[in-house]
């Protein structure tokens, strides 16, 4: 393997390792909480909470892939009230499945703070 291929592989592996670090996952949890508190509609938040809870019912190794599959389905169909769907690949964010699950967990945490008042 030539050096440029090795360097690219090392870079990709480091990014993927770091993307699942506790600090990065906590960032995504907090982002989910902030999004739910500041932007999400009732329907959007409730749907994400439902996905998060269904993911939690999966075996541990299946929870994040399950959540991503559900989110991909929403992106393909379009969110309720959106004017058009768009492809998952258009996001091109390269986040690992655990980051999406952490985001959903943050949304659920915000929901749990207020759901008894709704």
CSV table of N, CA and C in Angstrom, one decimal, residues 1 4-5 12 16 18-20 25 30 35 48 52 55 63 76-77 83 93 100 105 108 110 116:
chain,number,residue,atom,x,y,z
A,1,UNK,N,0.9,-1.2,0.0
A,1,UNK,CA,0.0,0.0,0.0
A,1,UNK,C,0.9,1.2,0.0
A,4,UNK,N,0.2,7.5,0.4
A,4,UNK,CA,-0.9,8.3,0.3
A,4,UNK,C,-2.2,7.6,0.7
A,5,UNK,N,-2.3,6.3,0.3
A,5,UNK,CA,-3.4,5.5,0.7
A,5,UNK,C,-3.4,5.2,2.2
A,12,UNK,N,-9.1,8.7,8.0
A,12,UNK,CA,-10.5,8.2,8.0
A,12,UNK,C,-10.8,7.5,9.3
A,16,UNK,N,-13.3,8.6,12.4
A,16,UNK,CA,-14.4,7.7,12.8
A,16,UNK,C,-14.3,7.4,14.3
A,18,UNK,N,-12.8,9.3,16.7
A,18,UNK,CA,-13.1,10.5,17.4
A,18,UNK,C,-14.6,10.9,17.4
A,19,UNK,N,-15.2,10.5,16.3
A,19,UNK,CA,-16.7,10.9,16.2
A,19,UNK,C,-17.5,10.1,17.2
A,20,UNK,N,-17.0,9.0,17.7
A,20,UNK,CA,-17.8,8.3,18.7
A,20,UNK,C,-17.2,8.4,20.1
A,25,UNK,N,-20.1,12.5,21.6
A,25,UNK,CA,-21.5,12.0,21.8
A,25,UNK,C,-22.3,12.9,22.7
A,30,UNK,N,-26.5,17.1,23.7
A,30,UNK,CA,-26.8,18.4,24.1
A,30,UNK,C,-27.5,19.2,22.9
A,35,UNK,N,-32.1,21.6,20.4
A,35,UNK,CA,-33.0,21.6,19.3
A,35,UNK,C,-34.4,21.4,19.7
A,48,UNK,N,-39.4,11.8,17.2
A,48,UNK,CA,-38.0,11.5,17.5
A,48,UNK,C,-38.0,10.7,18.9
A,52,UNK,N,-36.5,7.1,19.6
A,52,UNK,CA,-35.5,6.9,20.6
A,52,UNK,C,-35.9,5.8,21.5
A,55,UNK,N,-35.7,2.5,19.8
A,55,UNK,CA,-34.2,2.1,19.7
A,55,UNK,C,-33.7,1.5,21.0
A,63,UNK,N,-29.4,-0.7,18.4
A,63,UNK,CA,-30.1,0.5,18.8
A,63,UNK,C,-29.8,1.6,17.8
A,76,UNK,N,-36.4,10.6,3.7
A,76,UNK,CA,-36.8,10.2,2.3
A,76,UNK,C,-38.2,10.7,2.0
A,77,UNK,N,-39.1,10.5,3.0
A,77,UNK,CA,-40.5,10.9,2.8
A,77,UNK,C,-40.7,12.4,3.0
A,83,UNK,N,-42.1,20.8,2.5
A,83,UNK,CA,-42.6,20.9,1.1
A,83,UNK,C,-42.0,19.9,0.2
A,93,UNK,N,-23.0,14.4,6.0
A,93,UNK,CA,-22.4,14.8,7.3
A,93,UNK,C,-21.5,13.8,7.9
A,100,UNK,N,-26.3,10.0,15.9
A,100,UNK,CA,-27.7,10.2,15.7
A,100,UNK,C,-28.5,9.8,16.9
A,105,UNK,N,-31.4,10.9,22.0
A,105,UNK,CA,-31.5,10.9,23.5
A,105,UNK,C,-31.6,12.2,24.1
A,108,UNK,N,-35.1,13.3,23.7
A,108,UNK,CA,-36.0,12.7,24.7
A,108,UNK,C,-35.8,13.3,26.0
A,110,UNK,N,-35.1,16.4,26.8
A,110,UNK,CA,-35.9,17.7,26.8
A,110,UNK,C,-37.4,17.4,26.9
A,116,UNK,N,-45.1,16.1,31.0
A,116,UNK,CA,-46.2,16.0,32.0
A,116,UNK,C,-47.1,17.3,32.0
